[in-house]
Short mmCIF file of C-alpha atoms and ligand atoms in Angstrom, two decimals:
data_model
loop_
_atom_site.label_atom_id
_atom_site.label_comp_id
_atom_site.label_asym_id
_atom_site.label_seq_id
_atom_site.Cartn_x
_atom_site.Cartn_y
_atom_site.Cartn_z
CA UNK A 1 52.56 34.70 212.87
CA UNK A 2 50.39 37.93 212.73
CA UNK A 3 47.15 37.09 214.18
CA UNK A 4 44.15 38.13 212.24
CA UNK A 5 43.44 41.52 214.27
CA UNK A 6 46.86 41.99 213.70
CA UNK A 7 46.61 41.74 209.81
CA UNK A 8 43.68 44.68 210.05
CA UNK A 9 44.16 48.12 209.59
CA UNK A 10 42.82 49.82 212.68
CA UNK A 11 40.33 51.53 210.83
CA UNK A 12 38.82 48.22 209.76
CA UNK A 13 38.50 46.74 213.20
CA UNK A 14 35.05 46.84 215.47
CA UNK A 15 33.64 45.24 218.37
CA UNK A 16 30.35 43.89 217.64
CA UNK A 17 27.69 43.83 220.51
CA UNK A 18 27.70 39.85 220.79
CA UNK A 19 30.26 39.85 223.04
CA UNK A 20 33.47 41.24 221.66
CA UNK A 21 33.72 39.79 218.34
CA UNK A 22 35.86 41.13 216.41
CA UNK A 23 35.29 41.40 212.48
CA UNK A 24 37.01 43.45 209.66
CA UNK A 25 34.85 45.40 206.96
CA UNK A 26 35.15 43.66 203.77
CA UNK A 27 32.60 46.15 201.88
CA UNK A 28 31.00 48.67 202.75
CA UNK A 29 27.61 47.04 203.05
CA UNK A 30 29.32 45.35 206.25
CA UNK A 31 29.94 48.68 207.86
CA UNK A 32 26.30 49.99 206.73
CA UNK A 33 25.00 47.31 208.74
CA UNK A 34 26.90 48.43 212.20
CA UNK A 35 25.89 51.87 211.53
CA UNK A 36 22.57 50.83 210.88
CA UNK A 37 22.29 48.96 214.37
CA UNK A 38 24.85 51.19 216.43
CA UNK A 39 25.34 54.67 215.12
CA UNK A 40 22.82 58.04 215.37
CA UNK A 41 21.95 60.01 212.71
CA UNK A 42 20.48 63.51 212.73
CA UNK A 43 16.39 63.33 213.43
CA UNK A 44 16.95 59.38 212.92
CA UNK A 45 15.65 56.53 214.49
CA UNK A 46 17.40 53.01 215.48
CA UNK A 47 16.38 50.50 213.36
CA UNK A 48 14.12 52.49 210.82
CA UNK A 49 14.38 51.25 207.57
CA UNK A 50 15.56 54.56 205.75
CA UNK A 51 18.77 53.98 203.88
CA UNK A 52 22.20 56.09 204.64
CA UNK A 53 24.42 56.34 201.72
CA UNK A 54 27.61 55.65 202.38
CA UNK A 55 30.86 58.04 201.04
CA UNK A 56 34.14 57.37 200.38
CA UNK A 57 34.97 60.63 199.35
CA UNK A 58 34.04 64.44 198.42
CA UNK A 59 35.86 66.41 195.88
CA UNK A 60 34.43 69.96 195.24
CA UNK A 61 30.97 69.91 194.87
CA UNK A 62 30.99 66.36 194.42
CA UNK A 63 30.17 63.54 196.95
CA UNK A 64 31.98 60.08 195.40
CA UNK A 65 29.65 56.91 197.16
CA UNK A 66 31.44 53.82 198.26
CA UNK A 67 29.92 51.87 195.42
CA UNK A 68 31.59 54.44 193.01
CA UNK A 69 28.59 57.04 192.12
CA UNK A 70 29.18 60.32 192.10
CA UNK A 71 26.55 63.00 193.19
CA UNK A 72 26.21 66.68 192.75
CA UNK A 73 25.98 68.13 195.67
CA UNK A 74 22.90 70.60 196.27
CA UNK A 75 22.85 70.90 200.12
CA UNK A 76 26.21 71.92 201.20
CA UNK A 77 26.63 69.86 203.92
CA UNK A 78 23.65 71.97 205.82
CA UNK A 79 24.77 75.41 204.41
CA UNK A 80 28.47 75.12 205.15
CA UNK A 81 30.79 73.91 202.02
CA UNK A 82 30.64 77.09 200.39
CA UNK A 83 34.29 76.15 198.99
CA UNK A 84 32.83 72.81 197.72
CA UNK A 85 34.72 69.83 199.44
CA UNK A 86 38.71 69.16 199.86
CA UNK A 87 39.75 72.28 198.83
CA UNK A 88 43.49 73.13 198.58
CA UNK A 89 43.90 75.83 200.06
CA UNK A 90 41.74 74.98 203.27
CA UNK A 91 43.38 71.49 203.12
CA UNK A 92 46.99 73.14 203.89
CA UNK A 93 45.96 76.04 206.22
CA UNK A 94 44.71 72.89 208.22
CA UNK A 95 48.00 70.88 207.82
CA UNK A 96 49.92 73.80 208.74
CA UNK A 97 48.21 74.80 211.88
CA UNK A 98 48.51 70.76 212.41
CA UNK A 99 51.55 70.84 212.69
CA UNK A 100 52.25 73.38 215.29
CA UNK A 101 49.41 72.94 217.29
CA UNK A 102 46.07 71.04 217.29
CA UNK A 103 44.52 72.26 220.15
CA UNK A 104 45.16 73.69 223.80
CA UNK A 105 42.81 74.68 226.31
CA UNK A 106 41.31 78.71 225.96
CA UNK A 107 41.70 79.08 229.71
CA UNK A 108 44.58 81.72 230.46
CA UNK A 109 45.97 80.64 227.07
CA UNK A 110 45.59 82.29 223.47
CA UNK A 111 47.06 81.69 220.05
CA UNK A 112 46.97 83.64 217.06
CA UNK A 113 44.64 81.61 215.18
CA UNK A 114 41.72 83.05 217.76
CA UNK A 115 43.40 86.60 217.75
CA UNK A 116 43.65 86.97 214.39
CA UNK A 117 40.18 85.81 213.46
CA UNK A 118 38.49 87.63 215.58
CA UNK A 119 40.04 91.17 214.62
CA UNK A 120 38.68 89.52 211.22
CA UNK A 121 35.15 88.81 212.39
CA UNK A 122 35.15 92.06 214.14
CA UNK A 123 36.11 93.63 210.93
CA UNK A 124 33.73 91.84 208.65
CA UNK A 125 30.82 92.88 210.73
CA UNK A 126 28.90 96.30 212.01
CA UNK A 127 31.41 98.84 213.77
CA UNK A 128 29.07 98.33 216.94
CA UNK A 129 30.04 94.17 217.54
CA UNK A 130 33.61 94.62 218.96
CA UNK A 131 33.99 91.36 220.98
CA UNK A 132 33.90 87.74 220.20
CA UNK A 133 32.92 84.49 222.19
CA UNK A 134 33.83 81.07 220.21
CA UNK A 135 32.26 77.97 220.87
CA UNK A 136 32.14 74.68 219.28
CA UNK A 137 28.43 74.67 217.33
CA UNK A 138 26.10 77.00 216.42
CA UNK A 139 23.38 75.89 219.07
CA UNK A 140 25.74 76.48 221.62
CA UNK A 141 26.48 80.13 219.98
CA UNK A 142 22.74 80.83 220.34
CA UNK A 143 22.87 79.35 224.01
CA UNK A 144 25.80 81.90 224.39
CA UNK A 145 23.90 84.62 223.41
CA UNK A 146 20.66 84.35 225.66
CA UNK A 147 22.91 84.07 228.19
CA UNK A 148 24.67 87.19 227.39
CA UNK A 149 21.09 88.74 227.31
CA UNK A 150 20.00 87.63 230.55
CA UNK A 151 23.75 88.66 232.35
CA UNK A 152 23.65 92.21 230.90
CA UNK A 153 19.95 92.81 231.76
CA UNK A 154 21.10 91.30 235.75
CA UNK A 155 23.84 93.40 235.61
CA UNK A 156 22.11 96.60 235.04
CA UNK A 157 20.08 95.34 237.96
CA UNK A 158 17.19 94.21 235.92
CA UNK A 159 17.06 90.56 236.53
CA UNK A 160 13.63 90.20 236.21
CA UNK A 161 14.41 90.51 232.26
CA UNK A 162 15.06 86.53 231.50
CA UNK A 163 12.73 85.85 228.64
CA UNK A 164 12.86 85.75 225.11
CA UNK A 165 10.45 86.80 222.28
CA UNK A 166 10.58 85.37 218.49
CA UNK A 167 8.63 84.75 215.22
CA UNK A 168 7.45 81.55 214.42
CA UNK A 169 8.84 79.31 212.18
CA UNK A 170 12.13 79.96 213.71
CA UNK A 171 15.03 77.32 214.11
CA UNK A 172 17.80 78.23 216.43
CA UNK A 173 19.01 74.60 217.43
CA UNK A 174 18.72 71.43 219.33
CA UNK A 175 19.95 72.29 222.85
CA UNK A 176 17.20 73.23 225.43
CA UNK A 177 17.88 76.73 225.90
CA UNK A 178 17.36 77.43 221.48
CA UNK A 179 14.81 74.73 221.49
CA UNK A 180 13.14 77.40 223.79
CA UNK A 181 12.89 79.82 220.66
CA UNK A 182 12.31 77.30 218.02
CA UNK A 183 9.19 76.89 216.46
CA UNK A 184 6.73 75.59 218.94
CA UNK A 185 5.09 73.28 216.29
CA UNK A 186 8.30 71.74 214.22
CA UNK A 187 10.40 72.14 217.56
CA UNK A 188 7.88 69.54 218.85
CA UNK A 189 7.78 71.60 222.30
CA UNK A 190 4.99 69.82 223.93
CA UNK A 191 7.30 66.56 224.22
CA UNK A 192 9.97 68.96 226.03
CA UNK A 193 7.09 71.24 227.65
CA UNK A 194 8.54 70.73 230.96
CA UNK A 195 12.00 70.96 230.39
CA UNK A 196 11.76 74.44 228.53
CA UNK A 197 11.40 77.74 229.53
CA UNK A 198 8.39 79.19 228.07
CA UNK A 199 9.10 81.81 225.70
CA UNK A 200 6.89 84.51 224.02
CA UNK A 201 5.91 84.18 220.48
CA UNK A 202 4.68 85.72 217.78
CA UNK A 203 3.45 85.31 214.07
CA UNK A 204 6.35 85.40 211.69
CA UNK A 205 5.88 87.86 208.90
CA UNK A 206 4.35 87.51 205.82
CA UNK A 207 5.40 90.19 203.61
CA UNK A 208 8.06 88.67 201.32
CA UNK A 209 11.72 89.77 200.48
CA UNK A 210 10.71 91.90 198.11
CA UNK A 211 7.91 93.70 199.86
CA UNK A 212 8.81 97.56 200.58
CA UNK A 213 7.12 97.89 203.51
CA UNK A 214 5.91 95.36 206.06
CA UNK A 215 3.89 97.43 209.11
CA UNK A 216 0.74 95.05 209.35
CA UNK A 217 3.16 92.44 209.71
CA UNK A 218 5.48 94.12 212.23
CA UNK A 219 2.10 94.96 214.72
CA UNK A 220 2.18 91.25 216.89
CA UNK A 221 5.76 92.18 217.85
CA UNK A 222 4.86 95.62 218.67
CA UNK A 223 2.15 94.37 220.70
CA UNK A 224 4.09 92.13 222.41
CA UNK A 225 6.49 94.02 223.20
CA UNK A 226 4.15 96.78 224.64
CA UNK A 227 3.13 94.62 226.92
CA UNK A 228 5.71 92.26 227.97
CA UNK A 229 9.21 94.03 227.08
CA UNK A 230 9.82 94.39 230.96
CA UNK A 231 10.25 90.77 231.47
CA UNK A 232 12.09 90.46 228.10
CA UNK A 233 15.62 90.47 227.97
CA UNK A 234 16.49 90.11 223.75
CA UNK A 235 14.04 88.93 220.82
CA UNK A 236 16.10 86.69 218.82
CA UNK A 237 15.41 86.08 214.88
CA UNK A 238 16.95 85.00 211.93
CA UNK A 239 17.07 87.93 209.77
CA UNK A 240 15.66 87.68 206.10
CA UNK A 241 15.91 83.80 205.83
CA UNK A 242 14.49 81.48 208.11
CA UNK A 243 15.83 78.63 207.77
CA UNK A 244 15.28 74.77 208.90
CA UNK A 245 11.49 76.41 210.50
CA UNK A 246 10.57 76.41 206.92
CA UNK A 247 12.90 78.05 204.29
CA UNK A 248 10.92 81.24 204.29
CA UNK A 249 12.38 84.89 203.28
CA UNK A 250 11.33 88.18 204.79
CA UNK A 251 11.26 91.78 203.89
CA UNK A 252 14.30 94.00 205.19
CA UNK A 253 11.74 96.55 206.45
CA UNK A 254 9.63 93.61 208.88
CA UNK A 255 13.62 93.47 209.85
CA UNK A 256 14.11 97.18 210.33
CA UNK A 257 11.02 97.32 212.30
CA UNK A 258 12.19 95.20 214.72
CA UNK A 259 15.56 97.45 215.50
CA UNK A 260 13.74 100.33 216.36
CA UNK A 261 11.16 98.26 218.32
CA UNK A 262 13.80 96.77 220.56
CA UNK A 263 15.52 100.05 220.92
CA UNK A 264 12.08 101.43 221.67
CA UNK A 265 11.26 99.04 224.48
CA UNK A 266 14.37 98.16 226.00
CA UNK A 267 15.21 95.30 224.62
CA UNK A 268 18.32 93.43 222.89
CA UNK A 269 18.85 92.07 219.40
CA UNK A 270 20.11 88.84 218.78
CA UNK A 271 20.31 88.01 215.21
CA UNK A 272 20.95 84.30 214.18
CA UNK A 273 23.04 84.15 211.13
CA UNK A 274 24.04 80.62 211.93
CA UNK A 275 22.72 79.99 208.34
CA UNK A 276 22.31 83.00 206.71
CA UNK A 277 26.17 84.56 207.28
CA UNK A 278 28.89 84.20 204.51
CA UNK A 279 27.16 85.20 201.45
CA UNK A 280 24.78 82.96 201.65
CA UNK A 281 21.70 85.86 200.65
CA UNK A 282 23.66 87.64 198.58
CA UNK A 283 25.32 89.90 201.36
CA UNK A 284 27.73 88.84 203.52
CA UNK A 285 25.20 89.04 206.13
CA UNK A 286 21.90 89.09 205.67
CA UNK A 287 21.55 91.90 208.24
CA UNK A 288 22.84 94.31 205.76
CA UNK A 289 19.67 94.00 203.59
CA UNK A 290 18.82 95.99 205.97
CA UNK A 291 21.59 98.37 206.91
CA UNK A 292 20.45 97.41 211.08
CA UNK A 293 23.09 96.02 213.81
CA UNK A 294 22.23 93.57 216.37
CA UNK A 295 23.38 93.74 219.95
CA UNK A 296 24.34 90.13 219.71
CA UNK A 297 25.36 88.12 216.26
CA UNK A 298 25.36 84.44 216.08
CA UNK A 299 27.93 82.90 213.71
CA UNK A 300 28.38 78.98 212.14
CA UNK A 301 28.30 76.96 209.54
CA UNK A 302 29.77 78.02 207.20
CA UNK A 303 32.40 79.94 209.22
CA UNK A 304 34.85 77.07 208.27
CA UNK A 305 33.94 76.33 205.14
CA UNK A 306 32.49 72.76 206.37
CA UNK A 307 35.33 72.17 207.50
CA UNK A 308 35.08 71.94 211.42
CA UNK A 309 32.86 72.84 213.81
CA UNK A 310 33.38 76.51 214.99
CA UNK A 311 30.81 78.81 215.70
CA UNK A 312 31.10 82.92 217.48
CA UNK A 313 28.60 85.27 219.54
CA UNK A 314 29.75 88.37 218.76
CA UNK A 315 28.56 91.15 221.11
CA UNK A 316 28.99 95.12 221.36
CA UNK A 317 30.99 96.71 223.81
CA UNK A 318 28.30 97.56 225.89
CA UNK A 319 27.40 94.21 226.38
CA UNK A 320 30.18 92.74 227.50
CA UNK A 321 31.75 95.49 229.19
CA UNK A 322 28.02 95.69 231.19
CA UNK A 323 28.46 92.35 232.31
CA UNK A 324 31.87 92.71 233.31
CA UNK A 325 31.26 95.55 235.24
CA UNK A 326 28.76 93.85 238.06
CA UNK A 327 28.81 90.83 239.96
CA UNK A 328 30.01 88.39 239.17
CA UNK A 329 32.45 90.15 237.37
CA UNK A 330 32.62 87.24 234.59
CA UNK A 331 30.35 85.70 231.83
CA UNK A 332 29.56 82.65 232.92
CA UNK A 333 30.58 79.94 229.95
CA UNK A 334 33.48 78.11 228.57
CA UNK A 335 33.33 75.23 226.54
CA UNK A 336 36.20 72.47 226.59
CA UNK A 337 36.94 73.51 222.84
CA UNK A 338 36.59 77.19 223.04
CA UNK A 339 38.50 78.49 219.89
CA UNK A 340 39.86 75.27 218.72
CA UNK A 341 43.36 76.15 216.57
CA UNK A 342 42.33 73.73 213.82
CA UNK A 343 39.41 75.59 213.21
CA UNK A 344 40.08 78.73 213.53
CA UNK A 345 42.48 78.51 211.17
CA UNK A 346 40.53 76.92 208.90
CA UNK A 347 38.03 79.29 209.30
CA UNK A 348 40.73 82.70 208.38
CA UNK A 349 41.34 80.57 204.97
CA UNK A 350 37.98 80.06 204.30
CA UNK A 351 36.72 84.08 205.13
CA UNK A 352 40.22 84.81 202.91
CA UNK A 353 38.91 82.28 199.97
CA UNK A 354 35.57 83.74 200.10
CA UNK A 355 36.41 87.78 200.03
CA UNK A 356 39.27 87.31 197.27
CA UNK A 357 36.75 85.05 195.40
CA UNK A 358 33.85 87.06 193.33
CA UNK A 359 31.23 85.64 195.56
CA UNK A 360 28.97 88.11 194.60
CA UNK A 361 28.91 87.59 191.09
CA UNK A 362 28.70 83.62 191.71
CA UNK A 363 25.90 83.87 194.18
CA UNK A 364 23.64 86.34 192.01
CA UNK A 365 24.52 83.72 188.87
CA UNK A 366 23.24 81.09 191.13
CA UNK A 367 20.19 82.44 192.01
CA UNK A 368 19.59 83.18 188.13
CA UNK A 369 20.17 79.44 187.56
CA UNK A 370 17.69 78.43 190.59
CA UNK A 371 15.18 80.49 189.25
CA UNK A 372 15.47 79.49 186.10
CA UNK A 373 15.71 75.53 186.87
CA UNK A 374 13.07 75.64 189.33
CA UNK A 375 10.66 77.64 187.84
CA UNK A 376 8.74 74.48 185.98
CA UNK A 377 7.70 73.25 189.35
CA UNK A 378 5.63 76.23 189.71
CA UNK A 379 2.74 74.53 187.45
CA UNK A 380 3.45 70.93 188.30
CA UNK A 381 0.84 69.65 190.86
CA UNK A 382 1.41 69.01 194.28
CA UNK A 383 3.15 72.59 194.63
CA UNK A 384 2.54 75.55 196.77
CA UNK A 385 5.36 77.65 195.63
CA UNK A 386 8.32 78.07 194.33
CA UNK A 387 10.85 80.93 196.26
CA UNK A 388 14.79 81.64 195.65
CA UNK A 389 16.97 84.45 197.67
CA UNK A 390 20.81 84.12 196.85
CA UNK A 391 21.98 80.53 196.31
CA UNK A 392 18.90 79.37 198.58
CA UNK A 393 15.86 77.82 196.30
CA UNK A 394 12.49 75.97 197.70
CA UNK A 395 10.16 73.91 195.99
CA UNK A 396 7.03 74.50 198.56
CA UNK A 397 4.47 71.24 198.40
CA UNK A 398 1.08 70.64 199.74
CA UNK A 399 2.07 67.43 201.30
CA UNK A 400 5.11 66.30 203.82
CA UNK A 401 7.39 63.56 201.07
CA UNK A 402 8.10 60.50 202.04
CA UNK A 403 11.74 60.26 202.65
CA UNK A 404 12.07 56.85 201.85
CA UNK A 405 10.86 56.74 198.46
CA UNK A 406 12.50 59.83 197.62
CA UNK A 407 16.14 60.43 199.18
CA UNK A 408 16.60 57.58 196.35
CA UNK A 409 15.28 59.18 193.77
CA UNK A 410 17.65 62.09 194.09
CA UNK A 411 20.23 59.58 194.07
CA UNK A 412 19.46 58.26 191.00
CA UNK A 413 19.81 61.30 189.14
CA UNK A 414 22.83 61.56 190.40
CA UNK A 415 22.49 64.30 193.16
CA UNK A 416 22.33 65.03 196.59
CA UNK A 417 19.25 67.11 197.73
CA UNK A 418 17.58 65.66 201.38
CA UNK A 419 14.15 67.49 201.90
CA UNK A 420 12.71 67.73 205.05
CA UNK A 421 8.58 67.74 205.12
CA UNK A 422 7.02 70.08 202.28
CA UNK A 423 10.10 71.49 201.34
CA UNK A 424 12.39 70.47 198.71
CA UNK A 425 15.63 72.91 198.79
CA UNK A 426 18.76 73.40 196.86
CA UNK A 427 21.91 75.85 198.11
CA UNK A 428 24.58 74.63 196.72
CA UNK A 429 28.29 75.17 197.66
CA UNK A 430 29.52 78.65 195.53
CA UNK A 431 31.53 77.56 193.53
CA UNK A 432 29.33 75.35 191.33
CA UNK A 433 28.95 75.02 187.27
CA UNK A 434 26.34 76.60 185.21
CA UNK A 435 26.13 73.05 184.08
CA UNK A 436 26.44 71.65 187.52
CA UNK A 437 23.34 73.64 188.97
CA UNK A 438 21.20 72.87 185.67
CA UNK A 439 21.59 68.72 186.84
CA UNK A 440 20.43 69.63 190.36
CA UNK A 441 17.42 71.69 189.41
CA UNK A 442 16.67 69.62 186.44
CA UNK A 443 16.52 66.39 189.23
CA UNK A 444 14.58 68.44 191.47
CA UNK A 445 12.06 69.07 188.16
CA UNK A 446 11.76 65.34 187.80
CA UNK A 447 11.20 64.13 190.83
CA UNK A 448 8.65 66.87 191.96
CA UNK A 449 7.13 66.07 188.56
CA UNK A 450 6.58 62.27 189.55
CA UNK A 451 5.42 62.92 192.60
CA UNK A 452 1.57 61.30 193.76
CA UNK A 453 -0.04 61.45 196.69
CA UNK A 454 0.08 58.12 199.04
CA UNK A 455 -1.83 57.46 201.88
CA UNK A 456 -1.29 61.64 203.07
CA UNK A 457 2.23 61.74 201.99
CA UNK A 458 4.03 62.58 198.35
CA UNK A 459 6.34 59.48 196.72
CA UNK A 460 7.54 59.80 193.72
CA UNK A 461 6.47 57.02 190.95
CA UNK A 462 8.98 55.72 189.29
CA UNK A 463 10.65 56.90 186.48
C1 LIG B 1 21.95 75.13 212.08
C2 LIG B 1 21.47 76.29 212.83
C3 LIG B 1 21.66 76.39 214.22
C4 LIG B 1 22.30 75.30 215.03
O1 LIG B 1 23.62 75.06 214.66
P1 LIG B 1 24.31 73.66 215.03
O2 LIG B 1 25.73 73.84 214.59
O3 LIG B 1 23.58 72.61 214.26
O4 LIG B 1 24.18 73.47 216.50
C5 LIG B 1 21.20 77.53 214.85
N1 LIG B 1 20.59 78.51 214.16
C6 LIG B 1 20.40 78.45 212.83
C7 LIG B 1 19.75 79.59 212.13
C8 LIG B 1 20.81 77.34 212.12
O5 LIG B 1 20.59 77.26 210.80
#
């Protein structure tokens, strides 16, 4: 006789934290419930009452719900599912590299997955970034790349250079080091205050994409510099778009500014294009709005198409042949994963999908159909503004939402947009339907339409 553990499939089995028992999901409520007691979710709380939505599936730019609804997806997984989800072509350059390798250690080994895409990445990018670090997520790329900063400056026997110097409003990641360098106030620094190094910082600019010239703005960061480049090794930014610090675009010249600023003073460039690279802004990278290179270049998300997590500091010869060339001799990081084979093979499909697709083409008509879907919100109440760059488009508000009155409400019109405080935001994976984006924006319409204000926050009444 099979005993009833036997009977389950191993994906239906779980401990439960009375003691052992063991149960088998029957529905997906049960396994809601364990995740609601046992599992993390990103910025979540144990035990809050905020609903997950469970998914069974994800078909192009479609996420299929356990219960059977299907969404539209307007978030791409956090800027990464450019492809849309379980694509074909991504699905077999992942089998095949499956089944020769899934991973080996990067110490004293390589494989041609790496090789090949970093003579890609190196290709893709300015003639100045020659060499290529891979690590496993973008906040560890950033991480990567102050450290880069600091060896260089210590090799060319300026040690004293450890700092960093950014705009506000930034968002570099979660780990300590890029906490350092995200926005004080939405990086909630004064809980970490002693763990961080303290970092300089400076007003972000206001002069918007389209503005031709942004001086006034660039004058804090001159000023800063002026006085403090000596202890500065790199100011790090993300150029044109800044993204989870609050969605907000920038001129190319505020950007251009900066280059000669840091070549002025002595200082390296890191840009973070974590969210920005791949098209995302209408150029492959957003750096080429404009026409600067950075010393150091941050690369994720959507590097795999969504697929994995893979992210690559890419650095100029100078750099790395600086710190090679004084003690100790090496750069001093090497993550378990470095250049996983999975994903770096995912991600050579995924930069091959993307150039032989017209990208172009589909990310200006998506920022046609985000400006014209979004527009309305302009005169509805409760909104500050209304901006769209590429396949990126914010709905600004006057009040933080209340997530648990509205994640829903996206749901039940049938797609998946999560704000985060003011800001409702669309950017969709590329290869999305005319018809496709006018659902999303038309649910973003209706909700921000319904919305009333509730003891300080914005819930939607319901429809
Ligand atoms: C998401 C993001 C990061 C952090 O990447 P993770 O993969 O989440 O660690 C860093 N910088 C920017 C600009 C990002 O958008």
């Amino acid at each position: 006789m099979l005993s009833r553990w036997d009977r389950l499939a191993a994906r239906d089995r779980v401990w439960l934290e009375d003691g052992g028992l063991i149960m088998g999901f029957t529905t997906h409520k049960d396994w809601v419930a364990v995740d609601r007691d046992h599992v993390w979710h990103p910025y979540s709380a144990i035990g809050a009452d905020l609903a997950v939505f469970p998914v069974q599936s994800a078909h192009g730019v479609r996420l299929r719900l356990a219960d059977g609804r299907e969404l539209i997806d307007g978030m791409s997984s956090w800027w990464s599912a450019i492809h849309g989800y379980n694509h074909p072509q991504l699905n077999s350059a992942l089998e095949k590299q499956l089944a020769d390798m899934a991973h080996i250690m990067f110490g004293g080994l390589t494989h041609r997955p790496a090789v090949e895409l970093a003579q890609r990445l190196v290709a893709l990018t300015p003639d100045l970034l020659q060499t290529v670090f891979f690590s496993d997520s973008g906040s560890v790329a950033v991480e990567v790349a102050m450290k880069m900063a600091i060896q260089y400056w210590a090799a060319k026997g300026e040690g004293v250079k450890q700092r960093f110097l950014t705009i506000r409003h930034g968002y570099h990641g979660d780990t300590l080091g890029a906490m350092s360098v995200c926005d004080p106030a939405t990086g909630m620094h004064s809980l970490f205050s002693a763990s961080l190094p303290q970092q300089v910082f400076v007003a972000a600019p206001e002069c918007p994409f389209a503005a031709p010239s942004c001086e006034a703005d660039s004058q804090a960061m001159a000023a800063a510099l002026q006085e403090q480049a000596g202890e500065i090794a790199a100011v790090i930014l993300e150029p044109i778009v800044q993204g989870a610090g609050g969605m907000r675009f920038y001129s190319a010249d505020y950007l251009r500014r900066v280059r000669g600023l840091c070549n002025q003073h002595n200082v390296l460039l890191i840009a973070d294009e974590i969210a920005t690279g791949f098209g995302r802004t209408g150029k492959l990278f957003a750096c080429e709005h404009a026409g600067i290179t950075p010393d150091i270049l941050c690369l994720g998300k959507a590097l795999t198409g969504g697929y994995l997590t893979l992210a690559a500091t890419l650095t100029t010869y100078d750099v790395s042949h600086t710190i090679a060339g004084a003690a100790p001799g090496l750069f001093m990081h090497g993550p378990t994963f470095m250049a996983n084979p999975l994903a770096c093979a995912t991600a050579l499909a995924s930069i091959e999908l993307l150039l032989e697709s017209p990208w172009q083409a589909r990310v200006l008509r998506i920022e046609k159909g985000l400006h014209d879907g979004l527009e309305p919100c302009r005169e509805l109440d409760h909104v500050s503004d209304v901006r769209v760059l590429g396949a990126i488009g914010v709905v600004e508000l006057t009040l933080a939402l209340d997530m648990k009155t509205v994640q829903p409400a996206f749901v039940e019109q049938g797609v998946w947009v999560r704000p985060f405080g003011r800001l409702v935001y669309l950017m969709p994976p590329f290869v999305i339907e005319d018809e496709d984006l006018r659902i999303l924006t038309g649910a973003v319409v209706s909700v921000v339409r319904r919305l009333n204000e509730v003891s300080g926050r914005l819930a939607p009444l319901s429809a």
